[in-house]
Amino acid sequence: MKNPANPVYCGIDTTELEGAARLIQSIAGAPKPAVGGIKLGLEFFLAHGAPGIRYAFPQPVRATGVGFFLDLKLHDIPNTVAGGIRAVADLAPTYITIHASGGRDMLKAAVDEAGVQAAKLNVPRAKLLGVTVLTSLDKSDLVATGVNDEPSDQVLRLASLARAAGLDGCICSPHEIAALRKECGSDFVLMVPGIRPVGSASNDQKRAMTPRQAVDLGATHLVVGRPIYQAASPRGAAEAIAREAGVNDL
Ligand code: C5P
C-alpha cells in the first residue's frame, strides 16, 4: 500500500476545556501532528462555543496542517442551517456534519453558504458531510418514524441525496463503507467511526473494525476517540493507529 495521508481523526468528547487543549497540543502540535485531524462536536461546542475552539485548538496547532472536523450534525430549515454555516465559517473547519434527512433544499443551502463564506474569508471551503441513519437506530425505530425500509437501504438513499445536493461525503459505520463507496464513487469522503485498533477494548462499539480493515474497504478517514484519549500516551496511541492504517512516515 502506498503511504497515505494520515486518515485518523481523534474524536474528543468532553466539556473539559483545559484537558482538550492539552490533548490537542500533544497529539496535533508541532513539529508534526500524530493525527490527520481533530473532531470536536456538540458536547464541546455547546459548552464553550467558538472561543473555546480557538483556545483549545489555536492557530499554531492548526498551522501544522492538521484537519478540523466540527461535528455539529445540523438539521433545520434551509435559512437557519445556512446561518449556522455562516456563524462557524471563520473557524475554518475542514469538515462540518449535516443531517441528510433535512432534505435537498437544506443541503443545497448549506453547500451554497459554505462556498460564499469561503470566498469571503479567503479560506478553503468547508467540506460538508451527511449524517444518514444514526447507528443507534434499528429497523423498528425507522418504521416508527414512518420509514418502512431497511436501515441499509435508507443509508444508501440518504447518501445519494447528499451527493446529488453537492455534499462532499458522509459519515458511515464500517459496515456501510463498501456499499457507499460503490454507490457514491471514489471521490466521496467516507468518515468512519466505530474503529478499534487490534487488541484494544471495544467499549460500547458493538461492531467495530480495525483501522486497516476500514481503510482497505474504502474509508477516507477514521474517527477514533477513547483508544487515543484514554491511552497512557495519547500521542503514542495515535501514531500506532495511524501505522495500522498504513501511514509509515510519522
Ligand atoms: O471513543 P470512540 O472511538 O468510540 O468515539 C467515536 C466517536 O465517533 C465519538 O465522537 C462518537 O460520538 C462518534 N460516533 C460513533 N458512532 C457513530 C457515529 C459517531 O462512535 N455511529
XYZ file of N, CA and C and ligand atoms in Angstrom:
771
model
N 0.845 -1.203 0.000
C 0.000 0.000 0.000
C 0.882 1.256 0.000
N 0.508 2.256 -0.824
C 1.310 3.478 -0.793
C 1.043 4.221 0.522
N 1.965 5.106 0.866
C 1.823 5.801 2.141
C 0.723 6.853 2.044
N -0.416 6.661 2.713
C -1.499 7.632 2.576
C -1.301 8.812 3.520
N -2.031 9.900 3.278
C -2.100 10.963 4.279
C -2.724 10.351 5.529
N -2.361 10.887 6.675
C -2.875 10.309 7.925
C -4.412 10.394 7.975
N -5.122 9.263 7.989
C -6.591 9.309 7.943
C -7.245 9.431 9.316
N -6.451 9.441 10.379
C -7.031 9.319 11.724
C -7.477 10.676 12.267
N -8.771 10.789 12.546
C -9.312 11.966 13.225
C -9.604 11.570 14.666
N -9.048 12.297 15.614
C -9.317 11.981 17.018
C -10.594 12.681 17.471
N -11.592 11.895 17.843
C -12.845 12.443 18.375
C -12.686 12.769 19.840
N -12.889 14.027 20.184
C -12.685 14.454 21.568
C -14.043 14.823 22.145
N -14.581 13.925 22.966
C -15.916 14.121 23.535
C -15.767 14.522 24.991
N -15.769 15.811 25.236
C -15.576 16.321 26.587
C -16.104 17.745 26.676
N -16.352 18.202 27.902
C -16.614 19.623 28.107
C -15.440 20.270 28.839
N -14.393 19.506 29.001
C -13.252 19.960 29.796
C -12.267 20.755 28.928
N -12.293 22.072 29.085
C -11.544 22.953 28.183
C -10.030 22.733 28.262
N -9.493 22.761 29.462
C -8.038 22.629 29.604
C -7.559 21.246 29.166
N -8.342 20.229 29.537
C -7.967 18.865 29.149
C -7.948 18.712 27.633
N -8.955 19.279 26.960
C -8.999 19.202 25.497
C -7.805 19.942 24.897
N -7.492 21.111 25.446
C -6.370 21.899 24.916
C -5.056 21.128 25.043
N -4.844 20.492 26.195
C -3.599 19.721 26.389
C -3.537 18.531 25.442
N -4.664 17.841 25.318
C -4.699 16.666 24.438
C -4.405 17.067 22.991
N -5.056 18.138 22.550
C -4.875 18.574 21.158
C -3.415 18.969 20.927
N -2.850 19.707 21.877
C -1.439 20.087 21.741
C -0.550 18.833 21.647
N -0.860 17.822 22.459
C 0.041 16.665 22.488
C -0.096 15.795 21.242
N -1.294 15.683 20.669
C -1.415 14.785 19.509
C -1.346 15.515 18.168
N -1.558 16.829 18.186
C -1.621 17.541 16.906
C -0.629 18.692 16.803
N 0.122 18.931 17.864
C 1.016 20.083 17.866
C 2.306 19.852 17.094
N 3.126 20.912 17.041
C 4.409 20.870 16.343
C 5.328 19.828 17.005
N 6.311 19.303 16.287
C 6.623 19.660 14.905
C 5.727 18.971 13.875
N 5.070 17.880 14.281
C 4.277 17.162 13.290
C 3.095 16.503 13.985
N 1.884 16.660 13.454
C 0.750 16.016 14.104
C 0.826 14.494 13.989
N 0.346 13.821 15.047
C 0.260 12.356 15.002
C -1.098 11.910 14.480
N -1.993 12.863 14.255
C -3.320 12.566 13.713
C -3.533 13.399 12.450
N -4.486 12.944 11.631
C -4.837 13.727 10.456
C -5.758 14.880 10.801
N -6.468 14.741 11.913
C -7.391 15.809 12.285
C -7.960 15.605 13.671
N -8.670 16.629 14.108
C -9.335 16.649 15.418
C -10.828 16.807 15.170
N -11.616 15.991 15.871
C -13.072 16.165 15.804
C -13.581 16.701 17.136
N -14.238 17.855 17.077
C -14.933 18.401 18.253
C -16.397 18.516 17.870
N -17.273 18.174 18.811
C -18.682 18.125 18.447
C -19.575 18.854 19.411
N -20.811 18.392 19.471
C -21.838 19.091 20.234
C -21.443 19.368 21.675
N -20.875 18.340 22.319
C -20.593 18.472 23.750
C -19.655 19.660 24.002
N -18.540 19.657 23.291
C -17.551 20.720 23.493
C -18.087 22.059 22.977
N -18.724 22.035 21.813
C -19.155 23.290 21.191
C -20.282 23.959 21.991
N -21.200 23.166 22.514
C -22.287 23.773 23.299
C -21.762 24.329 24.617
N -20.716 23.710 25.154
C -20.153 24.195 26.417
C -19.290 25.445 26.224
N -18.537 25.501 25.140
C -17.501 26.547 25.028
C -17.582 27.411 23.772
N -18.378 26.982 22.782
C -18.561 27.793 21.584
C -17.283 28.040 20.805
N -17.379 29.027 19.911
C -16.234 29.340 19.050
C -15.009 29.787 19.857
N -15.180 30.590 20.929
C -13.974 30.972 21.687
C -13.246 29.750 22.281
N -14.017 28.762 22.713
C -13.412 27.539 23.254
C -12.620 26.795 22.201
N -13.156 26.771 20.981
C -12.430 26.106 19.885
C -11.118 26.853 19.620
N -11.200 28.181 19.587
C -9.975 28.953 19.307
C -8.936 28.762 20.410
N -9.401 28.573 21.641
C -8.487 28.393 22.762
C -7.860 26.987 22.749
N -8.718 25.967 22.601
C -8.214 24.584 22.709
C -7.487 24.137 21.446
N -7.828 24.762 20.325
C -7.264 24.329 19.031
C -6.742 25.579 18.322
N -5.687 26.193 18.880
C -5.259 27.516 18.421
C -4.519 27.460 17.082
N -4.353 28.633 16.501
C -3.753 28.748 15.175
C -2.390 28.054 15.042
N -1.492 28.146 16.026
C -0.197 27.461 15.853
C -0.362 25.950 15.675
N -1.383 25.363 16.317
C -1.618 23.927 16.119
C -2.254 23.705 14.747
N -3.235 24.532 14.382
C -3.844 24.401 13.049
C -2.780 24.505 11.967
N -1.776 25.339 12.219
C -0.751 25.596 11.198
C 0.116 24.376 10.899
N 0.032 23.328 11.729
C 0.762 22.101 11.391
C 0.098 21.396 10.214
N -1.084 21.877 9.818
C -1.784 21.274 8.684
C -2.825 20.258 9.112
N -3.027 20.124 10.412
C -3.979 19.131 10.910
C -5.409 19.583 10.590
N -6.273 18.634 10.254
C -7.646 18.959 9.881
C -8.527 19.226 11.094
N -9.663 19.846 10.843
C -10.608 20.175 11.917
C -12.011 19.775 11.484
N -12.553 18.799 12.184
C -13.893 18.287 11.902
C -14.824 18.818 12.990
N -15.737 19.709 12.587
C -16.702 20.300 13.511
C -18.006 19.511 13.359
N -18.239 18.622 14.322
C -19.323 17.637 14.201
C -20.598 18.175 14.850
N -21.289 19.056 14.129
C -22.469 19.726 14.697
C -23.785 19.064 14.301
N -23.762 18.185 13.328
C -24.975 17.469 12.878
C -26.163 18.429 12.745
N -25.985 19.407 11.870
C -27.010 20.448 11.690
C -28.272 19.875 11.045
N -29.422 20.394 11.468
C -30.705 19.948 10.900
C -31.758 20.999 11.245
N -32.165 21.787 10.246
C -33.173 22.836 10.490
C -33.669 23.294 9.121
N -34.460 24.354 9.080
C -34.892 24.858 7.775
C -33.658 25.431 7.056
N -33.720 25.489 5.708
C -32.534 25.893 4.937
C -31.912 27.208 5.401
N -32.745 28.216 5.655
C -32.215 29.524 6.028
C -31.430 29.465 7.338
N -31.928 28.684 8.291
C -31.276 28.595 9.601
C -29.985 27.782 9.515
N -30.015 26.714 8.744
C -28.783 25.926 8.579
C -27.715 26.763 7.875
N -28.126 27.525 6.849
C -27.153 28.402 6.179
C -26.569 29.395 7.190
N -27.423 29.901 8.081
C -26.943 30.815 9.119
C -25.939 30.138 10.049
N -26.169 28.884 10.353
C -25.229 28.131 11.185
C -23.881 27.963 10.500
N -23.916 27.649 9.224
C -22.670 27.501 8.455
C -21.910 28.838 8.449
N -22.668 29.912 8.280
C -22.058 31.253 8.257
C -21.430 31.568 9.624
N -22.124 31.170 10.690
C -21.675 31.530 12.040
C -20.357 30.851 12.428
N -20.076 29.690 11.840
C -18.832 28.987 12.207
C -17.766 29.109 11.120
N -18.046 29.859 10.060
C -17.130 29.879 8.913
C -15.735 30.364 9.280
N -15.644 31.344 10.179
C -14.302 31.858 10.439
C -13.477 30.944 11.358
N -14.080 29.839 11.821
C -13.270 28.805 12.478
C -12.566 27.937 11.434
N -12.901 28.149 10.178
C -12.316 27.418 9.049
C -12.281 25.910 9.260
N -13.461 25.321 9.549
C -13.471 23.859 9.695
C -13.165 23.180 8.366
N -12.491 22.061 8.447
C -12.252 21.256 7.238
C -13.549 20.530 6.864
N -14.237 20.012 7.894
C -15.486 19.269 7.696
C -16.543 19.739 8.681
N -17.792 19.788 8.209
C -18.953 20.037 9.072
C -19.994 18.959 8.745
N -20.685 18.455 9.763
C -21.731 17.458 9.502
C -23.115 18.083 9.472
N -23.992 17.466 8.686
C -25.359 17.951 8.491
C -26.245 16.724 8.206
N -27.430 16.700 8.790
C -28.297 15.523 8.598
C -28.847 15.493 7.177
N -28.556 14.432 6.464
C -29.058 14.316 5.087
C -30.578 14.266 5.057
N -31.195 13.816 6.152
C -32.663 13.730 6.183
C -33.316 15.110 6.251
N -32.517 16.166 6.377
C -33.064 17.525 6.333
C -33.557 17.915 4.954
N -33.215 17.116 3.957
C -33.782 17.339 2.627
C -32.897 18.150 1.690
N -33.242 18.052 0.411
C -32.389 18.610 -0.632
C -32.171 20.117 -0.493
N -33.224 20.853 -0.226
C -33.075 22.310 -0.173
C -32.166 22.732 0.986
N -32.313 22.045 2.129
C -31.445 22.357 3.264
C -29.984 22.040 2.934
N -29.765 20.908 2.296
C -28.390 20.502 1.963
C -27.776 21.492 0.974
N -28.562 21.859 -0.024
C -28.049 22.803 -1.040
C -27.761 24.165 -0.430
N -28.630 24.602 0.475
C -28.413 25.907 1.117
C -27.093 25.889 1.895
N -26.811 24.765 2.542
C -25.568 24.659 3.309
C -24.350 24.688 2.395
N -24.440 23.966 1.286
C -23.319 23.935 0.326
C -23.088 25.335 -0.238
N -24.172 25.998 -0.623
C -24.046 27.343 -1.202
C -23.404 28.295 -0.197
N -23.875 28.235 1.051
C -23.360 29.165 2.055
C -21.883 28.884 2.352
N -21.506 27.608 2.382
C -20.093 27.277 2.622
C -19.225 27.886 1.523
N -19.725 27.859 0.286
C -18.977 28.449 -0.830
C -18.861 29.955 -0.710
N -19.977 30.591 -0.365
C -19.989 32.057 -0.206
C -18.996 32.470 0.881
N -19.025 31.774 2.000
C -18.155 32.140 3.125
C -16.681 31.899 2.811
N -16.396 30.827 2.116
C -15.000 30.533 1.764
C -14.428 31.650 0.898
N -15.252 32.088 -0.071
C -14.789 33.158 -0.955
C -14.593 34.446 -0.160
N -15.521 34.724 0.732
C -15.472 35.967 1.503
C -14.265 35.988 2.446
N -14.001 34.858 3.097
C -12.935 34.806 4.108
C -11.601 34.355 3.527
N -11.632 33.982 2.252
C -10.417 33.502 1.591
C -9.806 32.309 2.319
N -10.669 31.347 2.653
C -10.222 30.087 3.262
C -10.777 28.954 2.397
N -10.209 27.739 2.508
C -10.791 26.633 1.744
C -12.243 26.406 2.165
N -13.090 26.033 1.212
C -14.492 25.798 1.550
C -14.614 24.626 2.522
N -15.395 24.801 3.593
C -15.654 23.681 4.497
C -16.321 22.570 3.694
N -15.847 21.355 3.877
C -16.486 20.220 3.201
C -17.637 19.740 4.081
N -18.755 19.473 3.439
C -19.940 19.079 4.192
C -20.146 17.572 4.091
N -20.374 16.965 5.253
C -20.564 15.513 5.322
C -21.972 15.218 5.819
N -22.667 14.319 5.149
C -24.020 13.972 5.533
C -24.045 12.905 6.613
N -24.959 13.095 7.556
C -25.281 12.030 8.509
C -26.486 11.322 7.913
N -26.411 10.003 7.776
C -27.533 9.281 7.160
C -28.432 8.739 8.266
N -28.348 7.436 8.546
C -29.148 6.848 9.629
C -28.216 6.619 10.811
N -28.522 7.223 11.940
C -27.669 7.030 13.116
C -27.580 5.539 13.437
N -26.393 5.100 13.831
C -26.231 3.655 14.094
C -26.981 3.219 15.348
N -27.498 4.176 16.113
C -28.309 3.815 17.279
C -29.747 3.436 16.882
N -30.096 3.621 15.611
C -31.457 3.309 15.156
C -31.486 1.957 14.449
N -32.519 1.159 14.764
C -32.705 -0.075 14.009
C -33.977 0.031 13.176
N -34.317 -1.079 12.533
C -35.456 -1.029 11.614
C -36.734 -0.573 12.319
N -36.970 -1.058 13.548
C -38.220 -0.680 14.217
C -38.242 0.820 14.537
N -37.076 1.400 14.814
C -37.022 2.860 15.026
C -37.392 3.592 13.732
N -36.864 3.098 12.610
C -37.190 3.747 11.325
C -38.683 3.648 11.035
N -39.238 2.456 11.246
C -40.672 2.263 10.989
C -41.484 3.235 11.847
N -41.044 3.434 13.084
C -41.771 4.349 13.989
C -41.730 5.793 13.493
N -40.738 6.115 12.656
C -40.704 7.478 12.099
C -41.332 7.523 10.700
N -41.927 6.406 10.287
C -42.613 6.390 9.001
C -41.756 5.912 7.841
N -40.545 5.456 8.140
C -39.659 4.948 7.073
C -39.718 3.428 7.095
N -40.466 2.879 6.127
C -40.703 1.435 6.150
C -39.654 0.728 5.314
N -38.425 0.774 5.776
C -37.317 0.276 4.968
C -36.219 -0.276 5.860
N -35.326 -1.054 5.257
C -34.149 -1.499 5.996
C -33.235 -0.294 6.220
N -32.578 -0.204 7.392
C -31.612 0.881 7.604
C -30.577 0.969 6.484
N -30.099 -0.170 5.991
C -29.049 -0.134 4.954
C -29.571 0.526 3.666
N -30.855 0.302 3.331
C -31.418 0.949 2.134
C -31.596 2.450 2.355
N -32.006 2.807 3.571
C -32.202 4.228 3.870
C -30.853 4.956 3.878
N -29.804 4.288 4.343
C -28.462 4.880 4.317
C -28.075 5.211 2.872
N -28.291 4.252 1.973
C -27.919 4.489 0.567
C -28.763 5.604 -0.043
N -30.033 5.612 0.289
C -30.928 6.648 -0.261
C -30.481 8.038 0.205
N -30.192 8.164 1.493
C -29.804 9.482 2.016
C -28.419 9.889 1.536
N -27.532 8.931 1.384
C -26.186 9.258 0.874
C -26.279 9.747 -0.564
N -27.134 9.116 -1.356
C -27.306 9.558 -2.757
C -27.896 10.959 -2.811
N -28.845 11.214 -1.933
C -29.441 12.552 -1.869
C -28.374 13.581 -1.502
N -27.558 13.240 -0.516
C -26.496 14.149 -0.072
C -25.540 14.445 -1.225
N -25.166 13.418 -1.929
C -24.223 13.585 -3.035
C -24.834 14.441 -4.144
N -26.093 14.160 -4.467
C -26.765 14.930 -5.524
C -26.890 16.398 -5.135
N -26.997 16.678 -3.840
C -27.135 18.070 -3.386
C -25.781 18.780 -3.297
N -24.695 18.051 -3.543
C -23.375 18.681 -3.572
C -22.536 18.471 -2.324
N -23.001 17.614 -1.399
C -22.165 17.329 -0.238
C -20.919 16.555 -0.665
N -19.901 16.658 0.154
C -18.607 16.065 -0.200
C -18.463 14.628 0.275
N -19.326 14.201 1.190
C -19.187 12.842 1.699
C -20.218 12.573 2.768
N -20.006 11.478 3.473
C -20.926 11.050 4.525
C -20.151 10.486 5.704
N -20.822 10.467 6.832
C -20.357 9.677 7.968
C -20.942 8.286 7.776
N -20.184 7.247 8.007
C -20.805 5.923 7.915
C -20.148 4.932 8.845
N -20.880 3.886 9.169
C -20.325 2.827 10.007
C -19.390 1.979 9.137
N -18.463 1.250 9.774
C -17.547 0.410 8.994
C -18.299 -0.540 8.068
N -19.479 -0.969 8.504
C -20.209 -1.963 7.716
C -20.930 -1.352 6.517
N -20.913 -0.044 6.409
C -21.557 0.621 5.270
C -20.538 1.086 4.225
N -19.251 0.951 4.542
C -18.224 1.539 3.665
C -18.331 0.996 2.239
N -18.349 -0.334 2.118
C -18.259 -0.934 0.777
C -19.437 -0.494 -0.095
N -20.653 -0.555 0.469
C -21.839 -0.204 -0.326
C -21.825 1.276 -0.699
N -21.390 2.138 0.233
C -21.383 3.576 -0.070
C -20.285 3.913 -1.072
N -19.163 3.262 -0.966
C -18.088 3.514 -1.930
C -18.575 3.179 -3.330
N -19.314 2.062 -3.444
C -19.838 1.639 -4.746
C -20.907 2.635 -5.238
N -21.772 3.028 -4.346
C -22.907 3.896 -4.720
C -22.454 5.323 -5.058
N -21.465 5.829 -4.316
C -21.169 7.267 -4.394
C -19.849 7.590 -5.085
N -19.095 6.587 -5.496
C -17.888 6.835 -6.290
C -16.648 7.083 -5.459
N -15.508 7.162 -6.155
C -14.218 7.158 -5.461
C -13.884 8.504 -4.813
N -14.533 9.599 -5.257
C -14.191 10.910 -4.691
C -14.958 11.238 -3.411
N -15.968 10.454 -3.123
C -16.851 10.764 -1.984
C -16.106 10.466 -0.679
N -16.091 11.430 0.224
C -15.410 11.247 1.511
C -16.251 10.312 2.396
N -15.615 9.307 2.954
C -16.293 8.437 3.926
C -15.560 8.532 5.254
N -16.182 9.189 6.200
C -15.620 9.431 7.546
C -16.218 8.378 8.468
N -15.374 7.535 9.043
C -15.879 6.302 9.657
C -15.508 6.173 11.137
N -16.494 6.282 12.032
C -16.259 5.948 13.445
C -16.467 4.447 13.668
N -16.343 4.012 14.929
C -16.515 2.578 15.211
C -15.255 1.811 14.877
N -14.111 2.449 15.102
C -12.816 1.848 14.757
C -12.092 1.473 16.049
N -11.565 0.283 16.089
C -10.774 -0.147 17.241
C -9.484 -0.800 16.763
N -8.323 -0.303 17.280
C -7.067 -0.923 16.886
C -7.016 -2.379 17.337
N -6.166 -3.147 16.688
C -6.006 -4.555 17.030
C -5.714 -4.666 18.524
N -6.463 -5.551 19.215
C -6.161 -5.843 20.617
C -6.673 -4.831 21.616
N -7.507 -3.844 21.187
C -7.946 -2.846 22.174
C -9.376 -3.149 22.638
N -9.792 -2.486 23.726
C -11.148 -2.670 24.243
C -12.151 -2.088 23.265
N -13.296 -2.767 23.100
C -14.283 -2.250 22.141
C -15.141 -1.150 22.768
N -15.097 -0.983 24.120
C -16.001 -0.060 24.827
C -17.436 -0.399 24.421
N -18.223 0.638 24.034
C -19.606 0.348 23.652
C -19.766 0.190 22.139
N -18.673 0.135 21.395
C -18.766 -0.072 19.943
C -18.988 -1.562 19.692
N -20.169 -1.898 19.196
C -20.528 -3.326 19.128
C -19.990 -4.013 17.879
N -19.863 -3.259 16.787
C -19.451 -3.907 15.534
C -18.284 -3.137 14.930
N -17.239 -3.017 15.739
C -16.085 -2.213 15.325
C -15.232 -2.958 14.296
N -14.431 -2.193 13.565
C -13.423 -2.762 12.668
C -12.066 -2.174 13.001
N -11.025 -2.832 12.538
C -9.681 -2.301 12.744
C -9.411 -1.204 11.709
N -8.404 -0.351 11.999
C -8.065 0.711 11.037
C -7.766 0.146 9.644
N -6.995 -0.937 9.594
C -6.614 -1.486 8.297
C -7.822 -2.013 7.525
N -8.702 -2.722 8.229
C -9.906 -3.241 7.551
C -10.720 -2.099 6.952
N -10.900 -1.033 7.716
C -11.747 0.080 7.244
C -11.101 0.789 6.053
N -9.785 1.006 6.120
C -9.099 1.673 5.003
C -9.141 0.779 3.758
N -8.931 -0.510 3.951
C -8.948 -1.418 2.802
C -10.329 -1.461 2.139
N -11.381 -1.255 2.922
C -12.733 -1.259 2.348
C -13.061 0.046 1.626
N -12.266 1.100 1.895
C -12.511 2.357 1.186
C -12.795 3.556 2.063
N -12.555 3.443 3.382
C -12.729 4.614 4.254
C -11.687 5.668 3.887
N -12.102 6.953 3.872
C -11.106 8.014 3.665
C -10.548 8.522 4.997
N -11.417 8.533 6.033
C -10.982 8.980 7.353
C -11.557 8.058 8.412
N -10.826 7.912 9.505
C -11.248 7.075 10.627
C -11.411 7.966 11.845
N -12.553 7.868 12.525
C -12.744 8.640 13.761
C -12.454 7.709 14.939
N -11.488 8.080 15.740
C -11.097 7.259 16.887
C -11.040 8.160 18.111
N -11.771 7.781 19.159
C -11.795 8.600 20.368
C -11.058 7.957 21.520
N -11.798 7.150 22.296
C -11.239 6.618 23.545
C -9.921 5.886 23.405
N -9.714 5.076 22.345
C -8.411 4.396 22.261
C -7.234 5.377 22.197
N -7.500 6.638 21.816
C -6.425 7.640 21.835
C -6.461 8.415 23.148
N -7.607 9.035 23.475
C -7.552 9.984 24.603
C -7.559 9.308 25.971
N -7.897 8.012 26.006
C -7.792 7.309 27.300
C -6.474 6.552 27.433
N -5.617 6.620 26.423
C -4.344 5.884 26.486
C -3.369 6.590 27.428
N -2.422 5.828 27.974
C -1.397 6.420 28.840
C -0.608 7.456 28.044
N -0.314 7.144 26.793
C 0.325 8.113 25.899
C -0.569 8.320 24.680
N -1.403 9.361 24.686
C -2.283 9.576 23.527
C -1.501 9.717 22.221
N -0.358 10.402 22.271
C 0.407 10.571 21.036
C 0.895 9.218 20.508
N 1.415 8.398 21.424
C 1.892 7.069 21.029
C 0.754 6.227 20.464
N -0.414 6.301 21.104
C -1.570 5.528 20.629
C -2.004 6.003 19.252
N -2.021 7.324 19.048
C -2.431 7.864 17.742
C -1.459 7.414 16.656
N -0.169 7.444 16.967
C 0.827 7.013 15.968
C 0.660 5.539 15.624
N 0.406 4.728 16.648
C 0.251 3.285 16.394
C -0.969 3.031 15.516
N -2.056 3.769 15.765
C -3.278 3.577 14.974
C -3.041 4.044 13.530
N -2.340 5.160 13.372
C -2.035 5.641 12.015
C -1.180 4.605 11.270
N -0.208 3.990 11.976
C 0.608 2.953 11.325
C -0.250 1.761 10.924
N -1.190 1.392 11.817
C -2.103 0.291 11.467
C -2.902 0.612 10.224
N -3.168 1.922 10.019
C -3.956 2.328 8.844
C -3.073 2.475 7.600
N -1.761 2.227 7.751
C -0.871 2.225 6.585
C 0.014 3.438 6.449
N -0.016 4.361 7.422
C 0.852 5.552 7.372
C 2.221 5.138 7.897
N 3.281 5.406 7.131
C 4.593 4.970 7.633
C 5.631 6.074 7.695
N 5.202 7.324 7.627
C 6.221 8.392 7.759
C 5.930 9.303 8.948
N 5.524 8.727 10.051
C 5.224 9.558 11.235
C 6.509 9.987 11.912
O -14.401 6.680 21.635
P -14.852 6.236 20.272
O -13.695 5.850 19.356
O -15.917 5.160 20.315
O -15.505 7.552 19.653
C -16.060 7.559 18.379
C -16.564 8.921 18.017
O -17.370 8.762 16.863
C -17.442 9.594 19.053
O -17.247 11.012 18.907
C -18.830 9.192 18.657
O -19.797 10.151 19.003
C -18.705 9.127 17.138
N -19.666 8.231 16.501
C -19.742 6.871 16.758
N -20.638 6.072 16.108
C -21.464 6.618 15.240
C -21.408 7.984 14.964
C -20.494 8.766 15.624
O -18.985 6.340 17.560
N -22.309 5.843 14.612
